[in-house]
Amino acid sequence: MGLKTFKGGVHPYDGKDLSKSKPVTDYLPKGDLVFPLSQHIGAPATPIVAVGDSVLRGQKIAEASGFVSAAIFSSVSGTVKAIEPRRTTTGDMVNSIIIENDGAFTEVTYDSCEDVSSLSKEQIIERIKEAGVVGMGGAGFPTHVKLSPKEPEKIEYIIANGAECEPYLTSDYRNMMDEAELLIGGMNIVLSMFPNAKGIIGIEDNKPDCIERLTKMCASEPRIDVQPLMTKYPQGGERQLIHAVTGRDINSKMLPADAGCIVDNVETLISIYRGVKLGRPVITHNFTVTGDAVVEPQNFRICVGTNFAELLEAAGGLKASGAKKMIAGGPMMGFALFDLNVPITKTTSALICMTEDEASLYEPSACINCGRCVEACPEQLIPSRLADFAEHGQKDEFEKWYGLECIECGSCTYGCPARRHLAQSIKTMKKLVLADKRKK
Ligand code: SF4
Ligand code: SF4
């Protein structure tokens, strides 16, 4: 297959060489673990343990509290120390279960399934729900909901998102290299629920070894193909990936299922396999600690709930020069961190520590009407105009010019020679407009 892509986008320095060849190391935490009850889209989970209870690794500690919600499991054995609000990577205080780690990692016995092909669709969905699987590429949408579209017979594509287009991140690269069997196993489980669908694994062409490995392995998989994608940010955006793979377009009022697609990140598919086949819930995932300020950039398999500061120490800590910027997630869409005493959730994939904060080096200046932001926008918006509307509080104009279609990718800000904070202004305005809509 040839290279496919979407219109617009940018080519930031990818920084992946810092960590991509580092093998994944299991990191077993030493300190307390913090499990926010909201680490997915939808209703927060409801605690089913109380302070003082003993828990095992793999034990459910919070139940999904509705259809669009997800269960949470302890990744260590120990004692419930508190249930109280704790700060998360977004800066919000979120009610969380805190577990004092006994260091023994005593684990429950999982209810594995000998013959997945004997399971009904409903049983597969239930096992995915019971494993607490959510979109692990960052969105955190409960996977059992995504896999329950209204018209399953109309699903034609199950797309595995292996683009990993955010600079510096290598956790999915390692997943595709190290856990390819589980990825294909997860894809086959999903395909078994959608008889009219084919599976496509979309991978940017800056990961030729992943493309080669998975293409070879899929040669004996009649329903799965590997699709190389042009390396361009945000190739892994859901709408951009669907367009690249199928030529179909969706907007903010549509679901991928409306275009006959379901998109799952590669680690989500691996988690589906673990949940359905092995009965193992989401308690670990791949995580990259990287950046030019880190002594030993590397990839870890972390326990959900691990403290960012503790993991940074495991990577040798910061160089003597220190870090001017620390980010949870990728540099384009991640969250700047001011305090590393926050937990890693199911959906956080990286900690990046940089010796420079480029954004703070330049003051924004007036727009020079160069049009670069328009060229960069993958949604074909006019970011300069939307940012003007946002800065002047013109909500109606903002909506009329399709501001709600912004996917908050940051491509416009990246290329702006005037260093305008375009994406930030547009994102803030989007929140205000959506909040107004909810009130109506
Ligand atoms: S306007 Fe939104 S979608 Fe377009 S480039 Fe900027 S952040 Fe991305
Ligand atoms: S990239 Fe910046 S300077 Fe150029 S048109 Fe857009 S907002 Fe104006």
mmCIF file of C-alpha atoms in Angstrom, residues 83-423:
data_model
loop_
_atom_site.group_PDB
_atom_site.id
_atom_site.type_symbol
_atom_site.label_atom_id
_atom_site.label_comp_id
_atom_site.label_asym_id
_atom_site.label_seq_id
_atom_site.Cartn_x
_atom_site.Cartn_y
_atom_site.Cartn_z
ATOM 1 C CA ILE A 83 -10.315 8.571 49.634
ATOM 2 C CA GLU A 84 -9.944 12.272 49.023
ATOM 3 C CA PRO A 85 -9.396 14.888 46.281
ATOM 4 C CA ARG A 86 -5.906 14.871 44.771
ATOM 5 C CA ARG A 87 -4.393 17.033 42.042
ATOM 6 C CA THR A 88 -4.094 15.499 38.567
ATOM 7 C CA THR A 89 -2.048 16.409 35.476
ATOM 8 C CA THR A 90 -4.711 18.878 34.272
ATOM 9 C CA GLY A 91 -4.357 20.815 37.538
ATOM 10 C CA ASP A 92 -7.859 19.773 38.680
ATOM 11 C CA MET A 93 -8.537 18.269 42.105
ATOM 12 C CA VAL A 94 -10.197 14.886 41.534
ATOM 13 C CA ASN A 95 -11.604 12.516 44.145
ATOM 14 C CA SER A 96 -9.087 9.653 44.357
ATOM 15 C CA ILE A 97 -8.391 6.388 46.162
ATOM 16 C CA ILE A 98 -4.942 6.397 47.796
ATOM 17 C CA ILE A 99 -3.313 3.030 48.448
ATOM 18 C CA GLU A 100 -0.356 2.480 50.730
ATOM 19 C CA ASN A 101 1.836 0.089 48.785
ATOM 20 C CA ASP A 102 3.046 -2.937 50.824
ATOM 21 C CA GLY A 103 5.753 -3.657 48.233
ATOM 22 C CA ALA A 104 4.705 -7.314 47.891
ATOM 23 C CA PHE A 105 2.649 -6.954 44.654
ATOM 24 C CA THR A 106 0.448 -9.870 45.719
ATOM 25 C CA GLU A 107 -1.894 -10.379 42.805
ATOM 26 C CA VAL A 108 -5.434 -11.748 42.385
ATOM 27 C CA THR A 109 -5.994 -14.812 40.194
ATOM 28 C CA TYR A 110 -7.390 -13.714 36.871
ATOM 29 C CA ASP A 111 -10.340 -15.351 35.167
ATOM 30 C CA SER A 112 -8.740 -16.214 31.818
ATOM 31 C CA CYS A 113 -10.691 -17.549 28.832
ATOM 32 C CA GLU A 114 -9.447 -20.693 27.081
ATOM 33 C CA ASP A 115 -11.509 -20.221 23.935
ATOM 34 C CA VAL A 116 -12.348 -16.624 23.045
ATOM 35 C CA SER A 117 -14.205 -17.795 19.920
ATOM 36 C CA SER A 118 -16.818 -19.400 22.190
ATOM 37 C CA LEU A 119 -17.751 -16.014 23.695
ATOM 38 C CA SER A 120 -20.819 -14.139 22.492
ATOM 39 C CA LYS A 121 -20.518 -10.484 21.520
ATOM 40 C CA GLU A 122 -22.242 -9.517 24.781
ATOM 41 C CA GLN A 123 -19.766 -11.603 26.792
ATOM 42 C CA ILE A 124 -16.813 -9.959 25.028
ATOM 43 C CA ILE A 125 -18.216 -6.484 25.732
ATOM 44 C CA GLU A 126 -18.778 -7.434 29.375
ATOM 45 C CA ARG A 127 -15.198 -8.691 29.738
ATOM 46 C CA ILE A 128 -13.842 -5.475 28.194
ATOM 47 C CA LYS A 129 -15.991 -3.445 30.596
ATOM 48 C CA GLU A 130 -14.911 -5.596 33.551
ATOM 49 C CA ALA A 131 -11.258 -4.961 32.639
ATOM 50 C CA GLY A 132 -11.773 -1.180 32.825
ATOM 51 C CA VAL A 133 -10.492 -0.661 29.252
ATOM 52 C CA VAL A 134 -10.644 2.926 27.979
ATOM 53 C CA GLY A 135 -9.100 4.736 24.995
ATOM 54 C CA MET A 136 -5.453 4.759 25.995
ATOM 55 C CA GLY A 137 -4.277 7.200 23.346
ATOM 56 C CA GLY A 138 -5.356 10.016 25.636
ATOM 57 C CA ALA A 139 -9.110 10.288 25.053
ATOM 58 C CA GLY A 140 -10.145 7.852 27.787
ATOM 59 C CA PHE A 141 -13.503 7.002 26.195
ATOM 60 C CA PRO A 142 -14.785 3.709 27.703
ATOM 61 C CA THR A 143 -14.030 1.031 25.096
ATOM 62 C CA HIS A 144 -17.105 -1.118 25.791
ATOM 63 C CA VAL A 145 -19.232 1.880 24.763
ATOM 64 C CA LYS A 146 -17.222 2.525 21.598
ATOM 65 C CA LEU A 147 -17.628 -1.125 20.631
ATOM 66 C CA SER A 148 -21.432 -0.967 21.033
ATOM 67 C CA PRO A 149 -22.522 1.184 18.058
ATOM 68 C CA LYS A 150 -26.219 1.366 17.149
ATOM 69 C CA GLU A 151 -25.758 -0.362 13.790
ATOM 70 C CA PRO A 152 -22.838 -2.804 14.127
ATOM 71 C CA GLU A 153 -23.482 -4.267 10.663
ATOM 72 C CA LYS A 154 -22.541 -0.887 9.152
ATOM 73 C CA ILE A 155 -19.028 -0.927 10.617
ATOM 74 C CA GLU A 156 -16.606 -1.518 7.749
ATOM 75 C CA TYR A 157 -13.254 -0.562 9.298
ATOM 76 C CA ILE A 158 -11.630 -1.235 12.641
ATOM 77 C CA ILE A 159 -8.637 1.108 12.586
ATOM 78 C CA ALA A 160 -5.734 0.560 14.981
ATOM 79 C CA ASN A 161 -4.113 3.920 15.614
ATOM 80 C CA GLY A 162 -0.372 3.288 15.538
ATOM 81 C CA ALA A 163 0.512 6.713 14.157
ATOM 82 C CA GLU A 164 2.014 8.027 17.409
ATOM 83 C CA CYS A 165 2.387 11.396 15.679
ATOM 84 C CA GLU A 166 3.170 13.433 18.813
ATOM 85 C CA PRO A 167 6.898 14.233 18.966
ATOM 86 C CA TYR A 168 9.059 12.456 21.569
ATOM 87 C CA LEU A 169 6.546 9.694 22.422
ATOM 88 C CA THR A 170 7.755 6.132 21.874
ATOM 89 C CA SER A 171 5.468 4.061 24.115
ATOM 90 C CA ASP A 172 3.283 2.893 21.212
ATOM 91 C CA TYR A 173 6.367 2.301 19.061
ATOM 92 C CA ARG A 174 7.516 -0.124 21.748
ATOM 93 C CA ASN A 175 4.017 -1.635 21.980
ATOM 94 C CA MET A 176 4.048 -2.382 18.249
ATOM 95 C CA MET A 177 7.572 -3.835 18.354
ATOM 96 C CA ASP A 178 7.243 -5.807 21.603
ATOM 97 C CA GLU A 179 3.552 -6.725 21.874
ATOM 98 C CA ALA A 180 2.597 -7.260 18.237
ATOM 99 C CA GLU A 181 0.978 -10.659 18.950
ATOM 100 C CA LEU A 182 -1.287 -9.120 21.574
ATOM 101 C CA LEU A 183 -2.137 -6.211 19.253
ATOM 102 C CA ILE A 184 -3.190 -8.611 16.475
ATOM 103 C CA GLY A 185 -5.007 -10.756 19.063
ATOM 104 C CA GLY A 186 -6.944 -7.676 20.254
ATOM 105 C CA MET A 187 -7.778 -6.703 16.675
ATOM 106 C CA ASN A 188 -9.095 -10.199 15.957
ATOM 107 C CA ILE A 189 -11.285 -10.095 19.064
ATOM 108 C CA VAL A 190 -12.816 -6.794 17.896
ATOM 109 C CA LEU A 191 -13.208 -8.063 14.322
ATOM 110 C CA SER A 192 -15.097 -11.091 15.658
ATOM 111 C CA MET A 193 -17.839 -8.678 16.757
ATOM 112 C CA PHE A 194 -18.070 -6.899 13.385
ATOM 113 C CA PRO A 195 -18.390 -9.462 10.589
ATOM 114 C CA ASN A 196 -18.509 -6.809 7.822
ATOM 115 C CA ALA A 197 -15.343 -5.013 8.944
ATOM 116 C CA LYS A 198 -11.706 -5.271 7.974
ATOM 117 C CA GLY A 199 -8.900 -4.341 10.321
ATOM 118 C CA ILE A 200 -6.350 -1.701 9.345
ATOM 119 C CA ILE A 201 -3.263 -0.912 11.425
ATOM 120 C CA GLY A 202 -2.223 2.658 10.529
ATOM 121 C CA ILE A 203 1.459 3.453 11.192
ATOM 122 C CA GLU A 204 3.483 6.562 10.261
ATOM 123 C CA ASP A 205 6.414 5.840 7.937
ATOM 124 C CA ASN A 206 8.946 7.092 10.508
ATOM 125 C CA LYS A 207 8.495 3.630 12.107
ATOM 126 C CA PRO A 208 9.549 1.382 9.190
ATOM 127 C CA ASP A 209 10.519 -1.470 11.519
ATOM 128 C CA CYS A 210 6.987 -1.547 12.990
ATOM 129 C CA ILE A 211 5.497 -1.499 9.494
ATOM 130 C CA GLU A 212 7.737 -4.352 8.397
ATOM 131 C CA ARG A 213 7.163 -6.460 11.503
ATOM 132 C CA LEU A 214 3.382 -6.092 11.518
ATOM 133 C CA THR A 215 3.089 -6.518 7.742
ATOM 134 C CA LYS A 216 4.921 -9.840 7.999
ATOM 135 C CA MET A 217 2.795 -10.985 10.915
ATOM 136 C CA CYS A 218 -0.447 -9.933 9.210
ATOM 137 C CA ALA A 219 0.395 -11.849 6.014
ATOM 138 C CA SER A 220 -1.454 -14.807 7.527
ATOM 139 C CA GLU A 221 -4.338 -12.630 8.806
ATOM 140 C CA PRO A 222 -6.898 -12.401 5.994
ATOM 141 C CA ARG A 223 -8.894 -9.626 7.655
ATOM 142 C CA ILE A 224 -6.018 -7.356 8.754
ATOM 143 C CA ASP A 225 -3.853 -5.017 6.665
ATOM 144 C CA VAL A 226 -1.094 -2.601 7.638
ATOM 145 C CA GLN A 227 -1.423 0.898 6.177
ATOM 146 C CA PRO A 228 1.737 3.046 6.132
ATOM 147 C CA LEU A 229 0.897 6.716 6.703
ATOM 148 C CA MET A 230 2.825 9.860 5.865
ATOM 149 C CA THR A 231 4.692 11.164 8.897
ATOM 150 C CA LYS A 232 2.895 14.375 9.682
ATOM 151 C CA TYR A 233 1.292 15.832 12.792
ATOM 152 C CA PRO A 234 -1.622 15.256 13.709
ATOM 153 C CA GLN A 235 -1.805 12.063 11.637
ATOM 154 C CA GLY A 236 -3.043 10.200 14.729
ATOM 155 C CA GLY A 237 -6.024 12.555 15.216
ATOM 156 C CA GLU A 238 -9.150 10.422 14.894
ATOM 157 C CA ARG A 239 -10.626 12.436 12.018
ATOM 158 C CA GLN A 240 -7.271 12.660 10.203
ATOM 159 C CA LEU A 241 -6.666 8.929 10.548
ATOM 160 C CA ILE A 242 -10.141 8.045 9.266
ATOM 161 C CA HIS A 243 -9.633 10.362 6.289
ATOM 162 C CA ALA A 244 -6.196 8.954 5.500
ATOM 163 C CA VAL A 245 -7.312 5.321 5.697
ATOM 164 C CA THR A 246 -10.799 5.497 4.151
ATOM 165 C CA GLY A 247 -11.090 8.892 2.413
ATOM 166 C CA ARG A 248 -14.195 9.539 4.574
ATOM 167 C CA ASP A 249 -14.738 12.667 6.656
ATOM 168 C CA ILE A 250 -16.462 13.240 9.968
ATOM 169 C CA ASN A 251 -17.125 16.430 11.925
ATOM 170 C CA SER A 252 -17.770 17.293 15.561
ATOM 171 C CA LYS A 253 -21.431 16.283 15.302
ATOM 172 C CA MET A 254 -20.605 12.786 14.042
ATOM 173 C CA LEU A 255 -19.117 9.650 15.524
ATOM 174 C CA PRO A 256 -16.562 7.541 13.636
ATOM 175 C CA ALA A 257 -19.310 4.868 13.485
ATOM 176 C CA ASP A 258 -21.325 7.275 11.270
ATOM 177 C CA ALA A 259 -18.537 6.834 8.708
ATOM 178 C CA GLY A 260 -18.482 3.046 9.236
ATOM 179 C CA CYS A 261 -15.336 3.200 11.408
ATOM 180 C CA ILE A 262 -14.159 2.366 14.898
ATOM 181 C CA VAL A 263 -10.740 3.707 15.866
ATOM 182 C CA ASP A 264 -8.751 2.260 18.767
ATOM 183 C CA ASN A 265 -5.237 3.143 19.843
ATOM 184 C CA VAL A 266 -2.806 0.174 19.586
ATOM 185 C CA GLU A 267 -2.415 -0.045 23.368
ATOM 186 C CA THR A 268 -6.192 -0.133 23.749
ATOM 187 C CA LEU A 269 -6.298 -3.188 21.469
ATOM 188 C CA ILE A 270 -3.551 -4.809 23.535
ATOM 189 C CA SER A 271 -5.613 -4.091 26.679
ATOM 190 C CA ILE A 272 -8.676 -5.631 25.005
ATOM 191 C CA TYR A 273 -6.678 -8.819 24.436
ATOM 192 C CA ARG A 274 -5.436 -8.864 28.021
ATOM 193 C CA GLY A 275 -8.938 -8.216 29.355
ATOM 194 C CA VAL A 276 -10.856 -10.696 27.202
ATOM 195 C CA LYS A 277 -8.330 -13.530 26.869
ATOM 196 C CA LEU A 278 -6.346 -13.243 30.100
ATOM 197 C CA GLY A 279 -9.011 -11.626 32.317
ATOM 198 C CA ARG A 280 -6.405 -9.044 33.313
ATOM 199 C CA PRO A 281 -7.640 -5.488 33.938
ATOM 200 C CA VAL A 282 -5.839 -2.260 32.993
ATOM 201 C CA ILE A 283 -3.287 -1.888 35.780
ATOM 202 C CA THR A 284 -0.129 -1.263 33.728
ATOM 203 C CA HIS A 285 0.802 0.422 30.462
ATOM 204 C CA ASN A 286 3.785 1.698 28.509
ATOM 205 C CA PHE A 287 5.111 5.133 29.422
ATOM 206 C CA THR A 288 7.986 7.228 28.015
ATOM 207 C CA VAL A 289 10.150 9.456 30.223
ATOM 208 C CA THR A 290 12.157 11.654 27.875
ATOM 209 C CA GLY A 291 13.434 15.099 26.909
ATOM 210 C CA ASP A 292 16.870 16.716 26.851
ATOM 211 C CA ALA A 293 16.677 17.473 30.595
ATOM 212 C CA VAL A 294 16.339 13.795 31.612
ATOM 213 C CA VAL A 295 19.489 11.864 32.593
ATOM 214 C CA GLU A 296 18.369 8.575 31.002
ATOM 215 C CA PRO A 297 15.377 8.886 28.680
ATOM 216 C CA GLN A 298 13.623 5.518 28.471
ATOM 217 C CA ASN A 299 10.429 3.494 28.248
ATOM 218 C CA PHE A 300 8.774 1.904 31.254
ATOM 219 C CA ARG A 301 5.855 -0.407 31.847
ATOM 220 C CA ILE A 302 4.333 1.501 34.745
ATOM 221 C CA CYS A 303 1.682 0.658 37.320
ATOM 222 C CA VAL A 304 -1.331 2.978 36.969
ATOM 223 C CA GLY A 305 -1.319 5.374 39.944
ATOM 224 C CA THR A 306 2.481 5.783 40.067
ATOM 225 C CA ASN A 307 3.749 9.230 41.005
ATOM 226 C CA PHE A 308 5.410 11.228 38.190
ATOM 227 C CA ALA A 309 8.241 12.415 40.452
ATOM 228 C CA GLU A 310 9.058 8.858 41.541
ATOM 229 C CA LEU A 311 9.222 7.674 37.921
ATOM 230 C CA LEU A 312 11.444 10.575 36.887
ATOM 231 C CA GLU A 313 13.887 9.490 39.607
ATOM 232 C CA ALA A 314 13.812 5.972 38.136
ATOM 233 C CA ALA A 315 15.009 7.519 34.853
ATOM 234 C CA GLY A 316 17.980 9.060 36.668
ATOM 235 C CA GLY A 317 16.222 12.342 37.479
ATOM 236 C CA LEU A 318 16.990 15.681 35.866
ATOM 237 C CA LYS A 319 20.396 16.745 34.592
ATOM 238 C CA ALA A 320 22.206 19.415 36.603
ATOM 239 C CA SER A 321 20.873 22.074 34.208
ATOM 240 C CA GLY A 322 17.330 21.289 35.445
ATOM 241 C CA ALA A 323 14.125 21.575 33.407
ATOM 242 C CA LYS A 324 12.401 24.745 32.271
ATOM 243 C CA LYS A 325 9.356 22.878 31.007
ATOM 244 C CA MET A 326 7.748 19.584 32.004
ATOM 245 C CA ILE A 327 4.827 18.112 30.099
ATOM 246 C CA ALA A 328 2.452 15.216 30.762
ATOM 247 C CA GLY A 329 1.838 13.697 27.313
ATOM 248 C CA GLY A 330 3.172 15.023 24.020
ATOM 249 C CA PRO A 331 4.508 18.552 23.473
ATOM 250 C CA MET A 332 1.679 19.459 21.061
ATOM 251 C CA MET A 333 -1.364 18.423 23.100
ATOM 252 C CA GLY A 334 -0.030 17.529 26.545
ATOM 253 C CA PHE A 335 -0.398 19.462 29.814
ATOM 254 C CA ALA A 336 2.383 21.601 31.258
ATOM 255 C CA LEU A 337 3.205 20.348 34.754
ATOM 256 C CA PHE A 338 4.075 22.664 37.621
ATOM 257 C CA ASP A 339 4.222 19.922 40.230
ATOM 258 C CA LEU A 340 5.326 16.333 39.607
ATOM 259 C CA ASN A 341 3.398 15.046 42.612
ATOM 260 C CA VAL A 342 0.553 13.872 40.401
ATOM 261 C CA PRO A 343 -0.411 10.311 39.412
ATOM 262 C CA ILE A 344 -0.040 8.558 36.075
ATOM 263 C CA THR A 345 -3.515 7.498 34.941
ATOM 264 C CA LYS A 346 -4.668 4.954 32.356
ATOM 265 C CA THR A 347 -4.362 7.564 29.612
ATOM 266 C CA THR A 348 -1.086 9.380 30.307
ATOM 267 C CA SER A 349 1.676 8.096 28.081
ATOM 268 C CA ALA A 350 4.711 10.302 28.739
ATOM 269 C CA LEU A 351 6.636 12.767 30.848
ATOM 270 C CA ILE A 352 8.775 15.154 28.813
ATOM 271 C CA CYS A 353 11.302 17.411 30.560
ATOM 272 C CA MET A 354 12.963 20.137 28.466
ATOM 273 C CA THR A 355 15.878 22.440 29.252
ATOM 274 C CA GLU A 356 14.168 25.267 27.352
ATOM 275 C CA ASP A 357 10.609 26.532 27.306
ATOM 276 C CA GLU A 358 10.504 27.787 23.736
ATOM 277 C CA ALA A 359 7.035 29.262 24.133
ATOM 278 C CA SER A 360 8.249 31.597 26.868
ATOM 279 C CA LEU A 361 11.200 32.886 24.795
ATOM 280 C CA TYR A 362 9.064 35.036 22.506
ATOM 281 C CA GLU A 363 6.250 37.506 23.101
ATOM 282 C CA PRO A 364 3.258 37.246 20.749
ATOM 283 C CA SER A 365 3.086 40.058 18.184
ATOM 284 C CA ALA A 366 0.529 41.267 15.633
ATOM 285 C CA CYS A 367 -0.653 38.936 12.871
ATOM 286 C CA ILE A 368 1.214 39.484 9.597
ATOM 287 C CA ASN A 369 -1.479 37.727 7.542
ATOM 288 C CA CYS A 370 0.959 35.138 6.231
ATOM 289 C CA GLY A 371 -1.676 32.377 6.102
ATOM 290 C CA ARG A 372 0.577 29.714 7.586
ATOM 291 C CA CYS A 373 -1.956 28.836 10.283
ATOM 292 C CA VAL A 374 -4.597 28.253 7.577
ATOM 293 C CA GLU A 375 -2.254 25.960 5.660
ATOM 294 C CA ALA A 376 -1.408 24.036 8.833
ATOM 295 C CA CYS A 377 -4.959 23.527 10.093
ATOM 296 C CA PRO A 378 -6.033 19.899 9.484
ATOM 297 C CA GLU A 379 -9.677 20.956 9.817
ATOM 298 C CA GLN A 380 -9.369 23.658 7.120
ATOM 299 C CA LEU A 381 -10.322 26.411 9.570
ATOM 300 C CA ILE A 382 -9.023 29.985 9.660
ATOM 301 C CA PRO A 383 -7.249 29.971 13.032
ATOM 302 C CA SER A 384 -6.160 33.644 12.867
ATOM 303 C CA ARG A 385 -9.773 34.752 12.510
ATOM 304 C CA LEU A 386 -11.072 32.318 15.146
ATOM 305 C CA ALA A 387 -8.442 33.566 17.600
ATOM 306 C CA ASP A 388 -9.557 37.160 16.884
ATOM 307 C CA PHE A 389 -13.163 36.193 17.660
ATOM 308 C CA ALA A 390 -11.995 34.401 20.802
ATOM 309 C CA GLU A 391 -9.942 37.361 21.996
ATOM 310 C CA HIS A 392 -12.929 39.714 21.473
ATOM 311 C CA GLY A 393 -15.488 37.374 23.058
ATOM 312 C CA GLN A 394 -17.474 37.059 19.793
ATOM 313 C CA LYS A 395 -19.111 33.702 20.446
ATOM 314 C CA ASP A 396 -21.652 33.826 17.592
ATOM 315 C CA GLU A 397 -19.002 34.687 15.009
ATOM 316 C CA PHE A 398 -16.699 32.026 16.449
ATOM 317 C CA GLU A 399 -19.375 29.370 15.976
ATOM 318 C CA LYS A 400 -20.400 30.673 12.531
ATOM 319 C CA TRP A 401 -16.781 30.259 11.378
ATOM 320 C CA TYR A 402 -16.747 26.630 12.597
ATOM 321 C CA GLY A 403 -14.702 27.198 15.750
ATOM 322 C CA LEU A 404 -16.294 24.111 17.314
ATOM 323 C CA GLU A 405 -14.649 21.943 14.655
ATOM 324 C CA CYS A 406 -11.195 22.700 16.108
ATOM 325 C CA ILE A 407 -9.538 19.487 17.350
ATOM 326 C CA GLU A 408 -7.121 21.484 19.556
ATOM 327 C CA CYS A 409 -4.077 20.002 17.829
ATOM 328 C CA GLY A 410 -1.881 23.116 18.156
ATOM 329 C CA SER A 411 -0.633 23.001 14.533
ATOM 330 C CA CYS A 412 -1.631 26.632 13.994
ATOM 331 C CA THR A 413 0.333 27.864 17.018
ATOM 332 C CA TYR A 414 3.331 25.758 16.030
ATOM 333 C CA GLY A 415 3.798 27.469 12.672
ATOM 334 C CA CYS A 416 2.810 31.055 13.554
ATOM 335 C CA PRO A 417 5.753 33.453 12.997
ATOM 336 C CA ALA A 418 4.005 36.068 15.157
ATOM 337 C CA ARG A 419 3.953 33.538 18.020
ATOM 338 C CA ARG A 420 0.260 34.143 18.592
ATOM 339 C CA HIS A 421 -1.356 31.825 21.134
ATOM 340 C CA LEU A 422 -3.889 30.700 18.560
ATOM 341 C CA ALA A 423 -4.793 27.206 19.754
#
